[in-house]
Coordinates of C-alpha atoms in Angstrom, one line a residue:
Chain U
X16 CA 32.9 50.4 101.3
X17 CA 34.6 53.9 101.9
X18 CA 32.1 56.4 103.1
X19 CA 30.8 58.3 100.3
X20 CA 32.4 62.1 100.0
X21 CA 29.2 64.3 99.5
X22 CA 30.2 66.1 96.1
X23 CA 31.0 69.3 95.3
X24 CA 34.2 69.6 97.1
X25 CA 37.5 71.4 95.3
X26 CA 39.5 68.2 95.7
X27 CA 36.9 66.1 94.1
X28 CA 35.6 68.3 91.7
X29 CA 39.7 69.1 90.6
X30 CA 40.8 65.5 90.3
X31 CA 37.7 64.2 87.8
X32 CA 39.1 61.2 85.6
X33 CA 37.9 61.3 82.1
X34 CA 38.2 57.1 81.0
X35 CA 40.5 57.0 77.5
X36 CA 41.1 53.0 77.3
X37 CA 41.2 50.1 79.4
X38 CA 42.7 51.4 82.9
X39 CA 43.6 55.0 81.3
X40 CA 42.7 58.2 82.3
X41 CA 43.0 61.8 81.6
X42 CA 42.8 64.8 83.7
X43 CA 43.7 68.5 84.0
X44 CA 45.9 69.0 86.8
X45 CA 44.7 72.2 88.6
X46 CA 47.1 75.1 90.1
X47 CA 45.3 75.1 92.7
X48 CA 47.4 72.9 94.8
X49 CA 51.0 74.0 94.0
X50 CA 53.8 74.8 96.1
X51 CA 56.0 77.4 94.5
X52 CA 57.8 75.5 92.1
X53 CA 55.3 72.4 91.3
X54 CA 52.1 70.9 91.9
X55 CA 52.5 69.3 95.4
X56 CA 53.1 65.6 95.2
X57 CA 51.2 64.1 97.3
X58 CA 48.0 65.9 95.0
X59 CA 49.3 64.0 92.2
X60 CA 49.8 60.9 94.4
X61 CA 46.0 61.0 95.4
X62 CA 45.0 61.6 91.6
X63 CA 46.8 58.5 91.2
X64 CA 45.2 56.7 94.1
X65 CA 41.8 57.4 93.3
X66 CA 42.3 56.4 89.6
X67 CA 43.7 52.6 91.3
X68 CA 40.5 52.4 93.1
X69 CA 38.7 52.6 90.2
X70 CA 39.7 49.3 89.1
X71 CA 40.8 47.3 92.3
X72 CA 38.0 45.3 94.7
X73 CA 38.9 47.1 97.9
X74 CA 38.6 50.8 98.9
X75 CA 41.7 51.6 101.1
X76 CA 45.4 52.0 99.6
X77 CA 46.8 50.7 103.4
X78 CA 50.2 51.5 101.4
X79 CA 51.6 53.5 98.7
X80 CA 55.0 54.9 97.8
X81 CA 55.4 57.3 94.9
X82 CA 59.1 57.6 93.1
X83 CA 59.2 61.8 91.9
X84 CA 60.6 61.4 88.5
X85 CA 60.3 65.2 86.9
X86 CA 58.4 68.1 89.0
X87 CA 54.6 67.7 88.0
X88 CA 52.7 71.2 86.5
X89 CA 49.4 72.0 86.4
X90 CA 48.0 71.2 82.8
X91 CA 46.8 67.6 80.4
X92 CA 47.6 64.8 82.2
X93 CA 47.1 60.8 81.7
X94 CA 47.3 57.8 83.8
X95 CA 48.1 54.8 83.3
X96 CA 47.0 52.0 85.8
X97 CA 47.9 48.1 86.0
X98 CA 46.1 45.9 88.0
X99 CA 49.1 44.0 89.4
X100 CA 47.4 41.3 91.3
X101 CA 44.1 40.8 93.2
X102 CA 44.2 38.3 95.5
X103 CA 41.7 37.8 98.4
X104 CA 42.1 40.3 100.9
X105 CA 44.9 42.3 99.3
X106 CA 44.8 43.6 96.0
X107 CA 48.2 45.4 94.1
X108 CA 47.9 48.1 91.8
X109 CA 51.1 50.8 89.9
X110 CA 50.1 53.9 87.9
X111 CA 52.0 56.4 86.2
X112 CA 51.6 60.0 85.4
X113 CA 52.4 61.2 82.4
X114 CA 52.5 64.9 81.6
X115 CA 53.6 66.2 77.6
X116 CA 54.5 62.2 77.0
X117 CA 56.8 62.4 79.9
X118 CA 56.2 60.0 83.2
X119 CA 56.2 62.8 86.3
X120 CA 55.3 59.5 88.8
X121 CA 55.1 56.0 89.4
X122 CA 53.1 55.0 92.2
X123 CA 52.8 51.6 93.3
X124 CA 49.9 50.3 96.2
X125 CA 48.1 47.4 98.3
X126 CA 44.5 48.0 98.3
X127 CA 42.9 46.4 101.3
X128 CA 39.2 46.9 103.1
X129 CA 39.7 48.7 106.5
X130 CA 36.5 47.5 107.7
X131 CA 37.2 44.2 107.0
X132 CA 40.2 44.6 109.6
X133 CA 38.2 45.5 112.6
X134 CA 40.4 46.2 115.5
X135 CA 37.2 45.3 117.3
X136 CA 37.6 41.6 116.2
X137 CA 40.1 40.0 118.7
X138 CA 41.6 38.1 116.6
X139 CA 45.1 40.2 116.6
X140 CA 46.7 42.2 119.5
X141 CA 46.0 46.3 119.4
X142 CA 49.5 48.1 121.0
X143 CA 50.0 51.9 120.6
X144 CA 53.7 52.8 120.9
X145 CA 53.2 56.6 120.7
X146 CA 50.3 59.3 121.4
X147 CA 48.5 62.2 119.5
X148 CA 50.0 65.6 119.5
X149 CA 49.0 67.3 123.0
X150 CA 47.6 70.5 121.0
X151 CA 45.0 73.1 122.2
X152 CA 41.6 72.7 121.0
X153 CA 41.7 74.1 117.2
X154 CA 40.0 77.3 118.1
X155 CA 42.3 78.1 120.6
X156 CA 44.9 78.2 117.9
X157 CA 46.7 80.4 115.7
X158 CA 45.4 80.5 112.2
X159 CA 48.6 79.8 109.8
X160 CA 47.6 81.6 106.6
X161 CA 49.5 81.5 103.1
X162 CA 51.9 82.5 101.4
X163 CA 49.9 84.1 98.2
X164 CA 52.1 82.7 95.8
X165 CA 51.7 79.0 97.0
X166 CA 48.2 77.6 95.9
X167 CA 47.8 74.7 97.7
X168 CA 48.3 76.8 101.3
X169 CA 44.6 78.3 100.9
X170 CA 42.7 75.0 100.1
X171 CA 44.0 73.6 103.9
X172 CA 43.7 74.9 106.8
X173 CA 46.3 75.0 109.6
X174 CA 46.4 75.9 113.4
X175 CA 49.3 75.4 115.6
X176 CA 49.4 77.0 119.4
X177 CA 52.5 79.1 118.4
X178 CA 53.7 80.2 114.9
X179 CA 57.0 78.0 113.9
X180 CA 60.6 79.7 114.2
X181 CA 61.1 79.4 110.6
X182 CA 58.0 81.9 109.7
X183 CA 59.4 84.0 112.1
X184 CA 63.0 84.1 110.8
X185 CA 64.3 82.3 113.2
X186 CA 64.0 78.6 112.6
X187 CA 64.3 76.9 116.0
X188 CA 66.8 74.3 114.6
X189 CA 64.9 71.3 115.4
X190 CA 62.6 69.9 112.8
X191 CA 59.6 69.0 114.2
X192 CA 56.4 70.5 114.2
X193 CA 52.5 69.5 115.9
X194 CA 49.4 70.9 114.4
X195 CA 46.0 70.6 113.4
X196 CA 44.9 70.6 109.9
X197 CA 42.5 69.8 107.5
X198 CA 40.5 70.9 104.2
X199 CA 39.9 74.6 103.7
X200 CA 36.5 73.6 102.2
X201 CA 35.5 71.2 105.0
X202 CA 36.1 68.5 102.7
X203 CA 36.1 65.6 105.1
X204 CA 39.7 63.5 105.2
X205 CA 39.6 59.6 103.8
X206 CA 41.6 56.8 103.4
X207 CA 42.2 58.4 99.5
X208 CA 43.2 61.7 100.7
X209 CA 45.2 61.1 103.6
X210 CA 48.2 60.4 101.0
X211 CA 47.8 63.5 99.8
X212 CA 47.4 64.9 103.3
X213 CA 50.9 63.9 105.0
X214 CA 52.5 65.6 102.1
X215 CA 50.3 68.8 101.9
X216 CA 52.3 70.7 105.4
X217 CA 55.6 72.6 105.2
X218 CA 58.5 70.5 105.5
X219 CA 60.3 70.0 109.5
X220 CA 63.6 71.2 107.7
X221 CA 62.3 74.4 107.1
X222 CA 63.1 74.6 111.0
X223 CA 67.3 73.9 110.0
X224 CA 66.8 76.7 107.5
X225 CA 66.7 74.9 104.2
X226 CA 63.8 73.4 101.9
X227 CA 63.3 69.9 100.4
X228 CA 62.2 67.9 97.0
X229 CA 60.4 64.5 97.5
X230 CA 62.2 61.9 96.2
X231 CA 60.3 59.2 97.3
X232 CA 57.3 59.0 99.5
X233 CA 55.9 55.7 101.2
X234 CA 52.4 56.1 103.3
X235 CA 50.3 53.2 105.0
X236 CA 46.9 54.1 105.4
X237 CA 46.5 52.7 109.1
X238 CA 42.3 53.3 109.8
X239 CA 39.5 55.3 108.0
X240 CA 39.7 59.2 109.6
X241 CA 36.8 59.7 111.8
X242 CA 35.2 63.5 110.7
X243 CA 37.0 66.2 112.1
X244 CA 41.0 68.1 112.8
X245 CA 43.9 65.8 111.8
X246 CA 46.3 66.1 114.9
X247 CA 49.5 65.8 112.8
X248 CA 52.7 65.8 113.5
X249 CA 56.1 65.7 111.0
X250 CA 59.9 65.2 111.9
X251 CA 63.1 65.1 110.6
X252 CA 65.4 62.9 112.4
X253 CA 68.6 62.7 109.8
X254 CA 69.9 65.3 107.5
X255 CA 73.1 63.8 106.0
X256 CA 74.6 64.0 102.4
X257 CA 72.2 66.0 101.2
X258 CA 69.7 64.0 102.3
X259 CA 66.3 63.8 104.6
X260 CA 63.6 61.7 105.8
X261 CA 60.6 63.1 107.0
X262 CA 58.0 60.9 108.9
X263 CA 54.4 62.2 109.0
X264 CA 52.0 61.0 111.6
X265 CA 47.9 62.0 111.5
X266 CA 45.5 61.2 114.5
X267 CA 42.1 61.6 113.7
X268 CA 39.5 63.4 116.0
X269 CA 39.4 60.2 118.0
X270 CA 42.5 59.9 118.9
X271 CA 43.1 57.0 116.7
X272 CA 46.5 57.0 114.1
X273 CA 45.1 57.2 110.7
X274 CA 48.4 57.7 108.3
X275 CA 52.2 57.7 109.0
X276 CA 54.4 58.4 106.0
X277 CA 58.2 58.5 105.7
X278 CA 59.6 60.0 102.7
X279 CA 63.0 60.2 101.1
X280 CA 64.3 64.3 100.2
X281 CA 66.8 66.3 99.1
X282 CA 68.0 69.3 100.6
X283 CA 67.0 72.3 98.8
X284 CA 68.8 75.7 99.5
X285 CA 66.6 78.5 101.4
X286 CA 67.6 81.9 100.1
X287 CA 67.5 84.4 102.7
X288 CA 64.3 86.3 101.3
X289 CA 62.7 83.2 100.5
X290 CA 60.7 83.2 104.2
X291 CA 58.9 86.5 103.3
X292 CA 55.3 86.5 102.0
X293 CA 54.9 86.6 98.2
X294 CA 58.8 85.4 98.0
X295 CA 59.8 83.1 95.3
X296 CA 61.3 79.7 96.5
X297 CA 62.0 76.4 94.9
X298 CA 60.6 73.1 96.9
X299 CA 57.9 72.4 99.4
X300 CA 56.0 75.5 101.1
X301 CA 52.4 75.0 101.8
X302 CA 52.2 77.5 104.2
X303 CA 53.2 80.6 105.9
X304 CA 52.8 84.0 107.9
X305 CA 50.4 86.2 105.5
Chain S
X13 CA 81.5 53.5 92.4
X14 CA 81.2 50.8 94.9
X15 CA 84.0 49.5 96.8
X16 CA 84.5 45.8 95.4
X17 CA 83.2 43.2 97.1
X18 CA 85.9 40.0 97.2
X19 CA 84.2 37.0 95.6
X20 CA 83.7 33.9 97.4
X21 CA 80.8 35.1 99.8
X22 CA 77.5 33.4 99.8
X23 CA 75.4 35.9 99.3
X24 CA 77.3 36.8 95.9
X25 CA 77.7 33.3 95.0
X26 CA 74.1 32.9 95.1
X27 CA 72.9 35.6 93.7
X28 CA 74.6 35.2 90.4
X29 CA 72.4 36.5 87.1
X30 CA 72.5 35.5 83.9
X31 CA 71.6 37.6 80.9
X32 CA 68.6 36.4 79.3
X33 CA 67.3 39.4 76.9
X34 CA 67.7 43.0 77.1
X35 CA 67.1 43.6 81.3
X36 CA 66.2 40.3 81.9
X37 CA 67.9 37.6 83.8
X38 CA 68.0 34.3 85.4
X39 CA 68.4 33.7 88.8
X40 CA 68.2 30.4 91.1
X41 CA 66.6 31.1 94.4
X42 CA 68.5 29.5 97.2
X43 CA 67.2 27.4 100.3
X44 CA 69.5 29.0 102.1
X45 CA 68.3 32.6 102.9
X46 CA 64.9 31.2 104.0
X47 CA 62.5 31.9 106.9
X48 CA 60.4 28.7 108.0
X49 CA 57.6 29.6 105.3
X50 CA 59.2 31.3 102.6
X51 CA 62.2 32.9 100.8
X52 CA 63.1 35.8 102.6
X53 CA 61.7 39.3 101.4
X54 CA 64.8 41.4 102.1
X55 CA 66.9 38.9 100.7
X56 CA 64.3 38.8 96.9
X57 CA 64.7 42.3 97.3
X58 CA 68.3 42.3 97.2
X59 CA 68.3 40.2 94.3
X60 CA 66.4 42.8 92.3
X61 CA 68.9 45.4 93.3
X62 CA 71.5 43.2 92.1
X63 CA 69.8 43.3 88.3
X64 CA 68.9 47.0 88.7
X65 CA 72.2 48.3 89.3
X66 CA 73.6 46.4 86.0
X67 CA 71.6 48.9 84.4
X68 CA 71.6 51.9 85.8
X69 CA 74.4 54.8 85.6
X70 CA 74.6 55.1 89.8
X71 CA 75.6 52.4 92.3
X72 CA 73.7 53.2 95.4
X73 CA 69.8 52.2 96.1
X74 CA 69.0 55.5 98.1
X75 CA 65.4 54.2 98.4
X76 CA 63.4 51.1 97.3
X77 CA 60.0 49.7 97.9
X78 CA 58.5 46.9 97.4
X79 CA 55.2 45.3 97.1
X80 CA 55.1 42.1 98.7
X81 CA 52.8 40.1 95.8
X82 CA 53.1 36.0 96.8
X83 CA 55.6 33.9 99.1
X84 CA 58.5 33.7 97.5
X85 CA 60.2 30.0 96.8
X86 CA 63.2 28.6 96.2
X87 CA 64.3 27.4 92.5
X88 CA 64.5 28.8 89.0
X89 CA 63.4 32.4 88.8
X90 CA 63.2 35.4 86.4
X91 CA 64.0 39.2 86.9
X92 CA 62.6 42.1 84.7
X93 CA 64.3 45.2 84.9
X94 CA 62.9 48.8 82.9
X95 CA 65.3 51.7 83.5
X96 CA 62.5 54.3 84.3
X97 CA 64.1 57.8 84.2
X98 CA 68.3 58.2 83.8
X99 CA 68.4 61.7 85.0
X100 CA 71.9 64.1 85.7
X101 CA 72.3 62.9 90.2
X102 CA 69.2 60.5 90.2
X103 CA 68.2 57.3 88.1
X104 CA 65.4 55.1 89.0
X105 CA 64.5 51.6 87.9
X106 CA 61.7 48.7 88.0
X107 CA 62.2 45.6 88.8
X108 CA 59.8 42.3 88.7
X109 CA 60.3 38.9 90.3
X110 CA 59.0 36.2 88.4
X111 CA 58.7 32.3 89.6
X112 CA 56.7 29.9 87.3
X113 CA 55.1 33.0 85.4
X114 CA 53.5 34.9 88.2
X115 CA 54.7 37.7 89.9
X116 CA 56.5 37.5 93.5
X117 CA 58.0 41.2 94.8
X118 CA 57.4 44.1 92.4
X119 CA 60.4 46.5 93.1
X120 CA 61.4 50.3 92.7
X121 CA 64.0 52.6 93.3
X122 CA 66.1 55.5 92.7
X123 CA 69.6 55.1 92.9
X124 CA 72.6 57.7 92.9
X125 CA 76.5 58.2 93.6
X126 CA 76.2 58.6 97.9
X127 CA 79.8 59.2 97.7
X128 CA 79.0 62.5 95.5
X129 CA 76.7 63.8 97.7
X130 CA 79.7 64.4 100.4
X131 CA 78.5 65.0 103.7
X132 CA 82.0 67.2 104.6
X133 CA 81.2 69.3 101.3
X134 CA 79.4 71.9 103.6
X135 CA 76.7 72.5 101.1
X136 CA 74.1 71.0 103.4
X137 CA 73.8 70.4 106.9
X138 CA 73.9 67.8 108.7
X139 CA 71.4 66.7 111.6
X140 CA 71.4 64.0 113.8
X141 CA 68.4 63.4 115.7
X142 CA 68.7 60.2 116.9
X143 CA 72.1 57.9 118.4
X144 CA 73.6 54.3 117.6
X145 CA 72.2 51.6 120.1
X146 CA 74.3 51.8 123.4
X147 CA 75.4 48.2 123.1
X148 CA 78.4 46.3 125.2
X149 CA 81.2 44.9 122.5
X150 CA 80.3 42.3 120.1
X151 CA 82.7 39.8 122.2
X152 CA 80.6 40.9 125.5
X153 CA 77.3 40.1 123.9
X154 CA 75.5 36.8 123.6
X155 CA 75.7 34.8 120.5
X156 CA 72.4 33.7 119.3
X157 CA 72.4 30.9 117.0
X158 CA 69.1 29.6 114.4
X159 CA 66.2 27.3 114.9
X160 CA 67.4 24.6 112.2
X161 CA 64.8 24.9 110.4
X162 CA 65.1 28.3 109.1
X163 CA 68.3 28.2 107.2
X164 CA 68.8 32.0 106.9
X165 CA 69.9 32.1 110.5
X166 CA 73.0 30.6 109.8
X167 CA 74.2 33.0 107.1
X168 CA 74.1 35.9 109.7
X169 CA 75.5 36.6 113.3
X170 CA 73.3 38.2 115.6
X171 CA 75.0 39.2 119.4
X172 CA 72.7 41.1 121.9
X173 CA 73.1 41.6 125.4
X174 CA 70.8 39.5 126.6
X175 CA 68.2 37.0 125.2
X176 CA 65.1 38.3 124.1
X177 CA 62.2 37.7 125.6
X178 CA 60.1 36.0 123.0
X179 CA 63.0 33.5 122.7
X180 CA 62.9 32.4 126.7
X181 CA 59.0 32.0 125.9
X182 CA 58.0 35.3 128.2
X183 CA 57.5 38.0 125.3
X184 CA 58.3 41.5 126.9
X185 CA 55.1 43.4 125.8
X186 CA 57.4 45.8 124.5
X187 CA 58.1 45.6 120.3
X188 CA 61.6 46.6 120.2
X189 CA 65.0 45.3 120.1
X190 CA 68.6 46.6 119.9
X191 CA 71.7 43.7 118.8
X192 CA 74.8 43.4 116.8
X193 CA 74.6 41.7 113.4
X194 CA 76.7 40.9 110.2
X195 CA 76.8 38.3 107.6
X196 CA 78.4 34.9 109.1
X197 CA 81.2 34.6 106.3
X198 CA 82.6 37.9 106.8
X199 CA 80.9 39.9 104.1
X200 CA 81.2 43.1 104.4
X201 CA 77.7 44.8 104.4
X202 CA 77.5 47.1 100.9
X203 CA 74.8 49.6 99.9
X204 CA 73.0 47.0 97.9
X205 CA 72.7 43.8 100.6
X206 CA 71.5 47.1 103.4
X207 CA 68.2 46.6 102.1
X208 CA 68.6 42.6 103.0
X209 CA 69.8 43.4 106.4
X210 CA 67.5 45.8 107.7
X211 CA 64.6 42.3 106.6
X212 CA 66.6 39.5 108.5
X213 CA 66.2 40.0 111.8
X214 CA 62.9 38.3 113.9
X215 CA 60.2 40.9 113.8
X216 CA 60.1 43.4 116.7
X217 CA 56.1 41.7 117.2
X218 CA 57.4 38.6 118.2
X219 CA 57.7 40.5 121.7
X220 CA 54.1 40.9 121.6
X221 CA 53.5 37.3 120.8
X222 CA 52.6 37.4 117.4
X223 CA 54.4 36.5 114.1
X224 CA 54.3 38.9 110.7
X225 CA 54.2 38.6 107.2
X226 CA 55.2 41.6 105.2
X227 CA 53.0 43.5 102.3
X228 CA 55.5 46.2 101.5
X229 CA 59.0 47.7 102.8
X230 CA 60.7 50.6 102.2
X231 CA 64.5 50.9 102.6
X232 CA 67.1 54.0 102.2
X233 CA 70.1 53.8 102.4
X234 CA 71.9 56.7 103.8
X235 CA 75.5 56.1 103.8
X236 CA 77.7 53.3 102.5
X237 CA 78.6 51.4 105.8
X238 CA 82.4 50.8 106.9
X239 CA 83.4 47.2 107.4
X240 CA 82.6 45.8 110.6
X241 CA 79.5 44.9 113.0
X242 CA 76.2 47.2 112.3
X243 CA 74.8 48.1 114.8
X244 CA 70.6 47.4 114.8
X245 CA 67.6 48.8 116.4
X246 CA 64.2 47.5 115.1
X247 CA 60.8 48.5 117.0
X248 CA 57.0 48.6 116.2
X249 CA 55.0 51.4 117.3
X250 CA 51.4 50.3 116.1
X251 CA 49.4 47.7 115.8
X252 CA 46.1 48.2 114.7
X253 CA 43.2 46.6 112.4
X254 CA 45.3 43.6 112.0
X255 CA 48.3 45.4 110.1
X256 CA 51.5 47.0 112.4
X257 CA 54.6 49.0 110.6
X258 CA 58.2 47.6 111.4
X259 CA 60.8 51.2 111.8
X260 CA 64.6 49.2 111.6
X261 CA 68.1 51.4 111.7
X262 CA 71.1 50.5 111.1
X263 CA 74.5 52.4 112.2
X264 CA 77.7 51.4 111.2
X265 CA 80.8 50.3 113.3
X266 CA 81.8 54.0 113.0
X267 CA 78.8 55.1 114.6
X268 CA 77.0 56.4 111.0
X269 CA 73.3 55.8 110.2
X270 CA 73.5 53.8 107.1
X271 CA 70.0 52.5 106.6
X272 CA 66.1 53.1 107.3
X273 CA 63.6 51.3 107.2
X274 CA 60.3 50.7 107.7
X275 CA 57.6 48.2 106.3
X276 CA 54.0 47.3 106.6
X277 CA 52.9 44.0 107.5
X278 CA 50.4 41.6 108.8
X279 CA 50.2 40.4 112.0
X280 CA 50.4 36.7 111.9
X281 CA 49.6 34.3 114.8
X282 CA 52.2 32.4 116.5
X283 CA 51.1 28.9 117.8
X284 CA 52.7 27.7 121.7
X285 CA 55.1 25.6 120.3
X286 CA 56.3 28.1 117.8
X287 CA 59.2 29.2 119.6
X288 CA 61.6 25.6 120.1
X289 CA 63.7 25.1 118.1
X290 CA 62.4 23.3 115.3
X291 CA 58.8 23.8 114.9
X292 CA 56.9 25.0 112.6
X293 CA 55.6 28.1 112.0
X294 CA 54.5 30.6 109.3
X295 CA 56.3 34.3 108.6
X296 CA 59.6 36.1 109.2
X297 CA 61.6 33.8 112.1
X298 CA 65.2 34.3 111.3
X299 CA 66.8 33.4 114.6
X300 CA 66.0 31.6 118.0
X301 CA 67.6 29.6 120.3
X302 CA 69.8 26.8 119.7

């Protein structure tokens, strides 16, 4: 079973699911966890997650993709979930969010136990292809504080070793970006959040000087996060036709790959003001210089 | 719209629908596109493209997912389609593969007009952070030709350099590959048979000695290729816990990224007598020595 998440934390406390029918759910969407224009998607991808796990025999979503239908607001929300098919080690569940009668997401996700998959076993090969971010220790890191108007950038916090060329005004014009992050509140990171998580930084486009809308987002759930800084890291390796994927990997604190996501974007415009503090932008922007 | 595809190719021929109820059609499931254990996933996936697009107002899958549920088989099947959200540049769309009641591949996927979204409009950039395999000419490559038994090999050409190493029985320890590959009747590749392509090569973990089976894949589809060879790179960067992700890229024969994907799957083993031509063996196999 997932490790239990000691209560009293924002997420947990701001995603409470009220049952209203068989596999249906309400709950008030906080704006807490907004970017500028919306509430950040992978927040409404977690509600959605932990509203699956409620009714499916294993604790980990190893994978989950979200289609973005209409931006999501904070406010009355229900979800619908279906129990697609439980078999013995894998178990398939969708949800929707619905907001005013409108769907704002369909997720759709393969439950599995993590534990159950011990790499400790033997029985398949272990090969790592890739390495954590080679960062500083967290507190030999810059602080990235928000943007006031964007919620969600004061319930994470973010360190990096040198403040991105885009919050300086002067992206560097490759989009990529390593840092450590995690929950403001302390909140430890698990296999529910880390959805949520790989969404929750500022978009590697920012560094080509424009923003981005999710259109679809797709994240395996690789191992439970030890306690502790996610070593992330996010790139961009195609912009074309007006549109970007952006791959998200998170190492936990030992050293082990926890979450890679890829999703599917548009480009968004950047007005030139839109970088400044207290600036109004559309599209993804969890953080920046305060 | 969609360049037109001349009739008389396989994988049309065999992928014909009937109409049976609003959305809903009737579709046999050929032998022909199998692996050694199943119906291929890329090619069920395709399928369900196929009866999405009837229905929806754009022609191009710009992403789909889906959730691998049970192995699919050959023979009578059914496909559900539900139009989820028609909006003004995006339209997204459900689709459910049905054989003998239950449930196979659950699909969705937005869809737009890729030849709208102009990359030489100017309105957005463009970024390139990655190149097309370095590969000698088709005609300067090997041929490499099926294991009888798995009758999808035959409906595709594959030419690489040299043989792999999993095929010559000394797997390379390394999980990547880079070949040539088009369907072996001369169809052109289209937007809607990428998301087939990018599932029917040999898993990038046969270098590592082990099969796959896959749980979910996610496709985009970034460009509509020009006719011709596409160019393929397919690689596994983790394996962990019994699960590893599959990244596959396609490039057109004008040197254009036109697909991305990536999927989740679980490592499967592969017995000593896997690899002749012939045997038996479970998962994804698509091609191997004659």
């Amino acid at each position: 079973m997932t490790g239990a998440v000691p209560q009293g934390y924002d997420f947990d406390g701001e995603t409470q699911l009220t049952p209203a029918g068989a596999g249906v759910f309400e709950v008030e969407i906080s704006d807490r966890w907004s970017g500028l224009a919306s509430v950040n998607g992978g927040f409404l991808m977690a509600t959605c997650l932990k509203a699956l796990a409620t009714g499916l025999p294993f604790p980990d979503p190893v994978t989950v993709s979200g289609l973005y239908l209409r931006p999501g607001n904070a406010g009355a929300s229900v979800v619908r979930t279906e129990v697609i098919r439980a078999g013995r080690t894998t178990a398939f569940g969708e949800a929707h969010l619905l907001q005013a009668g409108k769907e704002v997401l369909r997720v759709t996700s393969a439950f599995a136990d993590l534990s159950a998959a011990a790499p400790e076993s033997g029985a398949t090969p272990q090969y790592a292809g890739g390495t954590p971010p080679k960062l500083p220790a967290p507190e030999d890191c810059l602080r990235l504080s928000g943007i006031s108007a964007i919620s969600m950038a004061k319930r994470f916090e973010y360190r990096a070793p040198a403040m991105p060329g885009w919050m300086t005004g002067s992206p560097s014009g490759d989009p990529f970006a390593e840092f450590w992050m995690r929950f403001a509140d302390g909140r430890p990171a698990d296999a529910l959040t880390l959805p949520f998580i790989v969404d929750a930084a500022p978009p590697a486009v920012l560094e080509l000087g424009v923003s981005s809308t999710t259109i679809e987002l797709t994240v395996h759930v690789r191992a439970r996060p030890a306690p502790g800084w996610l070593a992330c890291r996010t790139s961009t390796r195609f912009v074309s036709g007006g549109y970007h994927e952006e791959d998200f990997e998170a190492w936990d604190s030992t050293g082990v790959l926890v979450a890679q996501s890829r999703q599917l974007a548009l480009v968004r415009p950047l007005g030139p003001l839109s970088l400044s503090p207290g600036a109004s932008m559309p599209g993804r922007l969890p953080w920046a210089e305060s």
